[in-house]
CSV table of C-alpha atoms and ligand atoms in Angstrom, one decimal:
chain,number,residue,atom,x,y,z
A,224,MET,CA,17.4,-72.0,4.9
A,225,GLN,CA,14.7,-69.6,5.8
A,226,VAL,CA,15.4,-66.0,4.6
A,227,LEU,CA,15.2,-63.6,7.5
A,228,ASP,CA,13.8,-60.3,6.3
A,229,PHE,CA,14.8,-57.3,8.4
A,230,ARG,CA,14.3,-54.7,5.6
A,231,SER,CA,11.2,-53.2,6.9
A,232,ASP,CA,8.1,-53.7,9.1
A,233,THR,CA,6.1,-53.3,5.9
A,234,VAL,CA,7.1,-56.8,4.6
A,235,THR,CA,4.5,-58.6,6.8
A,236,ARG,CA,1.8,-60.7,5.3
A,237,PRO,CA,-1.8,-60.5,6.5
A,238,SER,CA,-2.5,-63.1,9.3
A,239,PRO,CA,-5.0,-65.9,8.7
A,240,ARG,CA,-7.6,-64.0,10.8
A,241,MET,CA,-7.1,-61.0,8.6
A,242,ARG,CA,-7.6,-63.0,5.5
A,243,GLN,CA,-10.8,-64.5,6.9
A,244,ALA,CA,-12.1,-61.1,7.8
A,245,MET,CA,-11.2,-59.7,4.4
A,246,ALA,CA,-13.1,-62.6,2.6
A,247,ALA,CA,-16.2,-62.0,4.8
A,248,ALA,CA,-16.1,-58.2,4.8
A,249,GLU,CA,-19.4,-56.4,4.2
A,250,VAL,CA,-18.7,-53.8,1.5
A,251,GLY,CA,-20.3,-50.8,-0.3
A,252,ASP,CA,-19.1,-47.9,-2.4
A,253,ASP,CA,-16.8,-45.9,-0.3
A,254,GLY,CA,-16.9,-43.1,-2.9
A,255,TYR,CA,-20.5,-42.5,-1.5
A,256,HIS,CA,-19.1,-43.2,2.0
A,257,GLU,CA,-21.3,-46.4,2.0
A,258,ASP,CA,-18.8,-49.1,2.8
A,259,PRO,CA,-19.8,-50.3,6.3
A,260,THR,CA,-16.4,-51.9,7.0
A,261,VAL,CA,-14.4,-48.7,6.1
A,262,LYS,CA,-16.8,-46.7,8.3
A,263,ARG,CA,-16.3,-49.1,11.2
A,264,LEU,CA,-12.5,-48.8,10.8
A,265,GLU,CA,-12.7,-45.0,10.6
A,266,GLU,CA,-14.9,-44.8,13.7
A,267,MET,CA,-12.8,-47.2,15.6
A,268,ALA,CA,-9.6,-45.3,14.8
A,269,ALA,CA,-11.1,-41.9,15.6
A,270,GLU,CA,-12.4,-43.2,19.0
A,271,MET,CA,-9.1,-45.0,19.8
A,272,LEU,CA,-6.9,-41.9,19.1
A,273,GLY,CA,-9.2,-39.2,20.4
A,274,PHE,CA,-10.3,-37.5,17.2
A,275,GLU,CA,-13.7,-36.6,15.7
A,276,ARG,CA,-12.9,-38.1,12.3
A,277,ALA,CA,-10.6,-40.5,10.6
A,278,VAL,CA,-10.4,-41.0,6.8
A,279,TYR,CA,-9.0,-44.2,5.3
A,280,MET,CA,-6.4,-43.9,2.5
A,281,PRO,CA,-4.1,-46.3,0.6
A,282,SER,CA,-0.8,-45.0,2.1
A,283,GLY,CA,1.0,-43.0,4.7
A,284,THR,CA,2.4,-40.8,1.9
A,285,MET,CA,-1.2,-39.9,0.9
A,286,THR,CA,-2.4,-39.2,4.5
A,287,ASN,CA,0.7,-36.9,5.1
A,288,GLN,CA,0.3,-35.1,1.8
A,289,VAL,CA,-3.4,-34.6,2.2
A,290,ALA,CA,-2.7,-33.1,5.7
A,291,LEU,CA,-0.2,-30.7,4.1
A,292,LEU,CA,-2.8,-29.7,1.5
A,293,VAL,CA,-5.6,-29.0,4.0
A,294,HIS,CA,-3.4,-26.9,6.3
A,295,THR,CA,-1.4,-24.8,3.9
A,296,ARG,CA,-1.5,-22.7,0.7
A,297,ARG,CA,1.0,-22.7,-2.1
A,298,GLY,CA,4.3,-20.8,-1.5
A,299,GLN,CA,4.4,-21.5,2.2
A,300,GLU,CA,7.0,-23.4,4.2
A,301,VAL,CA,6.5,-26.4,6.4
A,302,ILE,CA,8.7,-26.7,9.4
A,303,VAL,CA,9.9,-30.3,9.7
A,304,THR,CA,12.6,-32.1,11.6
A,305,GLU,CA,15.8,-33.0,9.7
A,306,ARG,CA,15.4,-36.1,7.5
A,307,ALA,CA,11.6,-36.1,8.1
A,308,HIS,CA,9.8,-38.7,6.0
A,309,VAL,CA,7.2,-36.2,4.8
A,310,TYR,CA,9.9,-34.4,2.8
A,311,GLU,CA,12.8,-36.9,2.3
A,312,TYR,CA,10.9,-40.0,1.3
A,313,GLU,CA,7.7,-38.8,-0.3
A,314,PRO,CA,9.2,-38.1,-3.8
A,315,GLY,CA,9.0,-34.3,-3.5
A,316,ALA,CA,5.2,-34.4,-3.2
A,317,MET,CA,5.3,-31.4,-0.9
A,318,ALA,CA,6.9,-29.2,-3.6
A,319,ASN,CA,5.2,-30.8,-6.6
A,320,LEU,CA,1.6,-31.2,-5.4
A,321,ALA,CA,1.3,-28.6,-2.6
A,322,GLY,CA,3.8,-26.0,-3.7
A,323,LEU,CA,5.5,-26.1,-0.3
A,324,SER,CA,9.2,-25.9,0.8
A,325,PRO,CA,10.5,-27.7,3.8
A,326,ARG,CA,12.3,-25.7,6.5
A,327,PHE,CA,14.4,-28.2,8.5
A,328,VAL,CA,15.1,-27.9,12.2
A,329,PRO,CA,17.8,-29.9,13.9
A,330,ALA,CA,16.4,-32.9,15.8
A,331,SER,CA,18.8,-35.0,17.9
A,332,TYR,CA,17.3,-38.5,18.0
A,333,GLY,CA,14.3,-37.0,16.2
A,334,VAL,CA,13.5,-34.5,19.0
A,335,PRO,CA,13.4,-30.8,18.0
A,336,GLU,CA,14.1,-28.0,20.4
A,337,PRO,CA,11.1,-25.7,20.8
A,338,GLU,CA,13.4,-22.6,20.4
A,339,ASP,CA,14.7,-23.9,17.0
A,340,VAL,CA,11.1,-24.3,15.9
A,341,ARG,CA,10.2,-20.8,17.1
A,342,TYR,CA,13.2,-19.3,15.2
A,343,ALA,CA,12.2,-21.2,12.0
A,344,ILE,CA,8.8,-19.5,11.9
A,345,HIS,CA,8.7,-16.8,9.2
A,346,ASP,CA,6.2,-14.0,8.9
A,347,SER,CA,7.8,-11.2,7.0
A,348,PRO,CA,7.5,-9.9,3.4
A,349,HIS,CA,11.0,-11.1,2.6
A,350,GLN,CA,10.6,-14.8,3.2
A,351,ALA,CA,8.2,-17.6,2.5
A,352,PRO,CA,5.6,-17.6,5.3
A,353,THR,CA,5.3,-20.7,7.5
A,354,GLY,CA,2.1,-22.6,7.0
A,355,LEU,CA,2.5,-25.7,9.2
A,356,ILE,CA,4.7,-27.5,11.7
A,357,ALA,CA,5.0,-31.3,11.3
A,358,LEU,CA,6.5,-33.7,13.8
A,359,GLU,CA,7.3,-37.4,13.3
A,360,ASN,CA,6.9,-40.0,16.1
A,361,THR,CA,8.5,-42.5,16.0
A,362,HIS,CA,11.2,-40.8,13.9
A,363,ASN,CA,12.2,-43.2,11.2
A,364,ALA,CA,15.5,-41.8,9.9
A,365,ALA,CA,16.7,-40.9,13.4
A,366,GLY,CA,16.5,-44.6,14.2
A,367,GLY,CA,12.9,-45.3,15.0
A,368,THR,CA,13.4,-42.9,18.0
A,369,VAL,CA,10.6,-41.7,20.3
A,370,VAL,CA,9.7,-38.1,20.7
A,371,PRO,CA,8.7,-37.7,24.4
A,372,LEU,CA,5.3,-36.2,25.1
A,373,GLU,CA,6.7,-33.1,26.8
A,374,ALA,CA,8.7,-32.4,23.7
A,375,GLN,CA,5.6,-32.7,21.5
A,376,ARG,CA,3.7,-30.4,23.9
A,377,ALA,CA,6.5,-27.8,23.8
A,378,VAL,CA,6.3,-27.6,20.0
A,379,GLN,CA,2.5,-27.5,20.1
A,380,ALA,CA,2.7,-24.5,22.4
A,381,VAL,CA,5.1,-22.7,20.0
A,382,ALA,CA,2.6,-23.4,17.2
A,383,ARG,CA,-0.4,-22.2,19.1
A,384,GLU,CA,1.4,-19.0,20.0
A,385,ALA,CA,2.1,-18.4,16.4
A,386,GLY,CA,-1.4,-19.4,15.3
A,387,LEU,CA,0.0,-22.4,13.2
A,388,PRO,CA,-1.5,-25.8,12.8
A,389,VAL,CA,0.6,-28.9,13.8
A,390,HIS,CA,0.5,-32.3,12.0
A,391,LEU,CA,2.0,-35.5,13.3
A,392,ASP,CA,3.4,-38.1,11.0
A,393,GLY,CA,2.4,-41.0,13.3
A,394,ALA,CA,3.1,-43.8,10.8
A,395,ARG,CA,4.4,-45.7,13.8
A,396,ILE,CA,2.5,-43.9,16.5
A,397,PHE,CA,1.8,-47.2,18.4
A,398,ASN,CA,5.5,-48.0,18.5
A,399,ALA,CA,5.9,-44.6,20.2
A,400,ALA,CA,3.0,-45.4,22.6
A,401,VAL,CA,4.4,-48.8,23.5
A,402,ALA,CA,7.9,-47.4,24.1
A,403,LEU,CA,6.5,-44.6,26.3
A,404,GLY,CA,4.1,-46.9,28.1
A,405,VAL,CA,1.1,-44.7,27.2
A,406,GLU,CA,-1.9,-45.0,24.9
A,407,GLY,CA,-1.9,-44.1,21.3
A,408,ARG,CA,-4.3,-41.3,22.1
A,409,ASP,CA,-1.8,-39.7,24.4
A,410,VAL,CA,0.8,-39.5,21.6
A,411,ALA,CA,-1.9,-38.1,19.3
A,412,ALA,CA,-3.1,-35.4,21.7
A,413,GLY,CA,-2.7,-31.8,20.8
A,414,PHE,CA,-2.2,-32.2,17.1
A,415,ASP,CA,-4.6,-30.8,14.5
A,416,THR,CA,-4.1,-33.9,12.3
A,417,VAL,CA,-2.4,-37.2,12.7
A,418,SER,CA,-1.4,-39.8,10.1
A,419,VAL,CA,-1.3,-43.4,11.2
A,420,CYS,CA,-0.2,-46.4,9.2
A,421,LEU,CA,-1.9,-49.8,9.5
A,422,SER,CA,0.6,-51.6,7.2
A,423,LYS,CA,3.8,-51.0,9.1
A,424,GLY,CA,4.3,-52.9,12.4
A,425,LEU,CA,0.5,-53.6,12.8
A,426,GLY,CA,0.5,-56.1,10.0
A,427,ALA,CA,-2.4,-54.9,7.7
A,428,PRO,CA,-1.7,-55.4,4.0
A,429,VAL,CA,-2.7,-51.8,3.0
A,430,GLY,CA,-3.8,-48.6,4.5
A,431,SER,CA,-3.4,-45.5,6.6
A,432,LEU,CA,-5.7,-43.1,8.3
A,433,LEU,CA,-5.7,-39.4,8.6
A,434,LEU,CA,-7.3,-38.2,11.8
A,435,GLY,CA,-8.6,-34.7,12.3
A,436,PRO,CA,-11.5,-32.5,13.4
A,437,ALA,CA,-15.0,-32.8,11.8
A,438,GLU,CA,-14.7,-29.4,10.2
A,439,LEU,CA,-11.7,-30.6,8.0
A,440,GLU,CA,-13.4,-33.9,6.9
A,441,GLY,CA,-14.9,-32.5,3.7
A,442,GLU,CA,-11.5,-31.0,2.6
A,443,ILE,CA,-9.7,-34.2,3.6
A,444,ARG,CA,-12.0,-36.3,1.5
A,445,ARG,CA,-11.8,-33.9,-1.5
A,446,TYR,CA,-8.0,-33.9,-1.5
A,447,ARG,CA,-8.0,-37.7,-1.1
A,448,LYS,CA,-10.1,-38.0,-4.2
A,449,MET,CA,-7.9,-35.4,-6.0
A,450,LEU,CA,-4.8,-37.5,-5.3
A,451,GLY,CA,-6.4,-40.7,-6.6
A,452,GLY,CA,-7.2,-42.2,-3.2
A,453,GLY,CA,-11.0,-42.4,-3.6
A,454,MET,CA,-11.6,-46.2,-3.4
A,455,ARG,CA,-14.7,-48.2,-3.9
A,456,GLN,CA,-15.3,-51.6,-2.0
A,457,ALA,CA,-12.3,-50.8,0.2
A,458,GLY,CA,-13.9,-52.7,3.1
A,459,ILE,CA,-12.0,-55.7,1.8
A,460,LEU,CA,-8.8,-54.0,2.9
A,461,ALA,CA,-10.3,-52.1,5.9
A,462,ALA,CA,-11.4,-55.5,7.4
A,463,ALA,CA,-7.7,-56.3,7.9
A,464,GLY,CA,-7.1,-52.8,9.2
A,465,ILE,CA,-9.6,-53.3,12.0
A,466,ILE,CA,-7.7,-56.4,13.2
A,467,ALA,CA,-4.4,-54.5,12.9
A,468,LEU,CA,-5.8,-51.9,15.3
A,469,GLN,CA,-7.2,-54.5,17.7
A,470,GLU,CA,-4.2,-56.8,17.8
A,471,GLY,CA,-1.3,-54.9,16.4
A,472,PRO,CA,-0.3,-52.4,19.1
A,473,GLN,CA,0.4,-54.9,22.0
A,474,ALA,CA,2.3,-57.2,19.6
A,475,LEU,CA,4.9,-54.4,19.1
A,476,VAL,CA,6.4,-55.2,22.6
A,477,ARG,CA,8.0,-58.3,21.0
A,478,ASP,CA,9.3,-56.3,18.0
A,479,HIS,CA,11.0,-53.8,20.4
A,480,ALA,CA,12.6,-56.5,22.5
A,481,MET,CA,13.9,-58.2,19.4
A,482,ALA,CA,15.5,-55.0,18.1
A,483,ARG,CA,17.2,-54.4,21.5
A,484,GLU,CA,18.6,-57.9,21.5
A,485,LEU,CA,19.7,-57.5,17.9
A,486,GLY,CA,21.4,-54.1,18.6
A,487,GLU,CA,23.3,-55.5,21.5
A,488,GLY,CA,24.3,-58.6,19.6
A,489,LEU,CA,25.6,-56.5,16.7
A,490,VAL,CA,27.7,-54.5,19.1
A,491,LYS,CA,29.2,-57.7,20.5
A,492,LEU,CA,30.1,-58.7,17.0
A,493,GLY,CA,32.1,-55.4,16.7
A,494,LEU,CA,29.6,-53.4,14.7
A,495,GLU,CA,29.1,-49.8,15.3
A,496,VAL,CA,25.5,-49.3,16.6
A,497,ASP,CA,24.3,-46.3,18.7
A,498,LEU,CA,22.3,-48.2,21.2
A,499,ARG,CA,20.8,-44.9,22.5
A,500,SER,CA,18.8,-44.8,19.2
A,501,VAL,CA,17.5,-48.3,19.6
A,502,GLN,CA,14.3,-47.4,21.2
A,503,THR,CA,11.6,-49.2,19.2
A,504,ASN,CA,11.8,-51.7,16.3
A,505,MET,CA,14.8,-50.4,14.3
A,506,VAL,CA,18.5,-50.8,14.5
A,507,PHE,CA,20.9,-48.7,12.4
A,508,ALA,CA,24.6,-49.7,12.1
A,509,SER,CA,27.5,-47.8,10.6
A,510,VAL,CA,29.6,-49.8,8.2
A,511,ALA,CA,32.3,-49.0,5.7
A,512,ASP,CA,30.4,-49.9,2.6
A,513,ALA,CA,26.6,-50.3,3.2
A,514,PRO,CA,25.6,-51.7,-0.2
A,515,ALA,CA,28.5,-54.3,0.0
A,516,PHE,CA,27.6,-55.2,3.6
A,517,ALA,CA,23.9,-55.7,2.7
A,518,ALA,CA,24.8,-57.8,-0.3
A,519,ARG,CA,27.1,-60.0,1.9
A,520,LEU,CA,24.3,-60.5,4.4
A,521,ARG,CA,21.8,-61.3,1.6
A,522,ARG,CA,24.0,-64.1,0.5
A,523,ALA,CA,23.9,-65.4,4.1
A,524,GLY,CA,20.0,-65.2,4.1
A,525,VAL,CA,19.6,-62.0,6.1
A,526,LEU,CA,17.9,-59.1,4.2
A,527,ILE,CA,18.5,-55.5,5.3
A,528,ASN,CA,18.5,-52.1,3.7
A,529,ALA,CA,21.4,-49.9,2.9
A,530,VAL,CA,20.0,-46.4,3.9
A,531,GLY,CA,23.2,-44.4,3.0
A,532,PRO,CA,26.6,-45.1,1.7
A,533,ALA,CA,27.8,-46.2,5.2
A,534,ARG,CA,24.6,-46.9,7.0
A,535,VAL,CA,22.4,-50.0,7.2
A,536,ARG,CA,19.0,-50.5,8.8
A,537,PHE,CA,17.5,-53.6,10.4
A,538,VAL,CA,13.8,-53.5,11.3
A,539,THR,CA,12.0,-56.1,13.4
A,540,HIS,CA,8.4,-57.2,12.9
A,541,ARG,CA,5.7,-59.7,13.6
A,542,ASP,CA,6.5,-62.1,10.8
A,543,LEU,CA,10.0,-62.8,12.1
A,544,PRO,CA,10.2,-66.1,14.0
A,545,ASP,CA,11.2,-66.1,17.6
A,546,GLU,CA,14.7,-67.4,16.9
A,547,ALA,CA,15.2,-64.8,14.2
A,548,VAL,CA,17.7,-62.6,16.1
A,549,THR,CA,19.9,-65.4,17.4
A,550,GLU,CA,19.9,-67.0,14.0
A,551,ALA,CA,20.6,-63.7,12.2
A,552,LEU,CA,23.5,-62.9,14.6
A,553,SER,CA,25.0,-66.3,13.9
A,554,ARG,CA,24.7,-65.9,10.2
A,555,ILE,CA,26.2,-62.3,10.4
A,556,GLU,CA,29.1,-63.5,12.5
A,557,ASN,CA,29.9,-66.2,9.9
A,558,ALA,CA,29.4,-63.8,7.0
A,559,LEU,CA,31.9,-61.4,8.5
A,560,ALA,CA,34.5,-64.0,9.5
B,655,PLP,C1,7.6,-42.1,9.2
B,655,PLP,C2,6.9,-42.5,7.9
B,655,PLP,N1,5.9,-41.7,7.4
B,655,PLP,C3,5.2,-42.0,6.3
B,655,PLP,C4,5.5,-43.2,5.6
B,655,PLP,C5,4.8,-43.4,4.3
B,655,PLP,O1,4.0,-44.5,4.3
B,655,PLP,P1,3.7,-45.3,2.9
B,655,PLP,O2,4.8,-46.1,2.6
B,655,PLP,O3,2.4,-46.1,3.3
B,655,PLP,O4,3.4,-44.3,1.9
B,655,PLP,C6,6.5,-44.0,6.1
B,655,PLP,C7,6.8,-45.3,5.3
B,655,PLP,O5,7.7,-46.0,5.7
B,655,PLP,C8,7.2,-43.7,7.2
B,655,PLP,O6,8.2,-44.5,7.7
């Protein structure tokens, strides 16, 4: 029985084409910015997403945290949507490394109201001053939900009025673009910096990019080095990242269709799924006991994550076979019987 792994879109293995490109990659010392493959990836990403510069790093946590470091100073607050990855799942780096506190704003389906963002901005001697506003698109903990472009623009306008920078955690920016029927660069527009992951749905084994203006490049590279992200012959990894950017985005259409089919199938089995939140490649279900539910499915050959005491998450991705959803639903039905 083949195990069906719905835990995350990070479990994918590099494709044969990626492995060939990795083996053949031209490399140099990226510490001296002399790795031609890393440079090609960075130039390609910058061009694709409409930025002057892109800097390659090992992870999305690092690209997010470097962005916080370049935009803020210690003691400030960062306005983030509730349950934002940049605070909740980046082991307190914001506080530990950058000396920042999060200021959460409500965000139904990951979408904040501009008025809530405006009221969250502090600029008085009695409170920690706001240093940055950060959005997340797609919004992982909200269900892989999409923040519409108008909502992004409304928050960007509030930020500009207040003279604040805006960062986008676009770990899954291409999922958002596919769901909205626009280009990645449309989702990236209007932000000062954008973090993009190559190793989520796009299938690369490693790597994220921080996009920003030329004037921030030096600072970005310095903080990357400070956090231990200065790599050497990283072209071996970047070679797979180039293919991820070339082939990954259009392949997400299938992931989204699978998630929809899975969500609807789970509802038919009597599970509690908010189908409004099934907008990209994630399906969250409410269950009585999430760890017990996940363990039961594991025994049936379906891997998922418990993401709360009563909440489980399924994620679709390119390494799942075409019949994965039908097969998983049948195994789940049997497991629950
Ligand atoms: C929205 C979001 N941002 C950032 C990250 C961090 O990426 P990494 O695991 O590469 O550090 C993730 C990882 O899942 C994520 O979902």
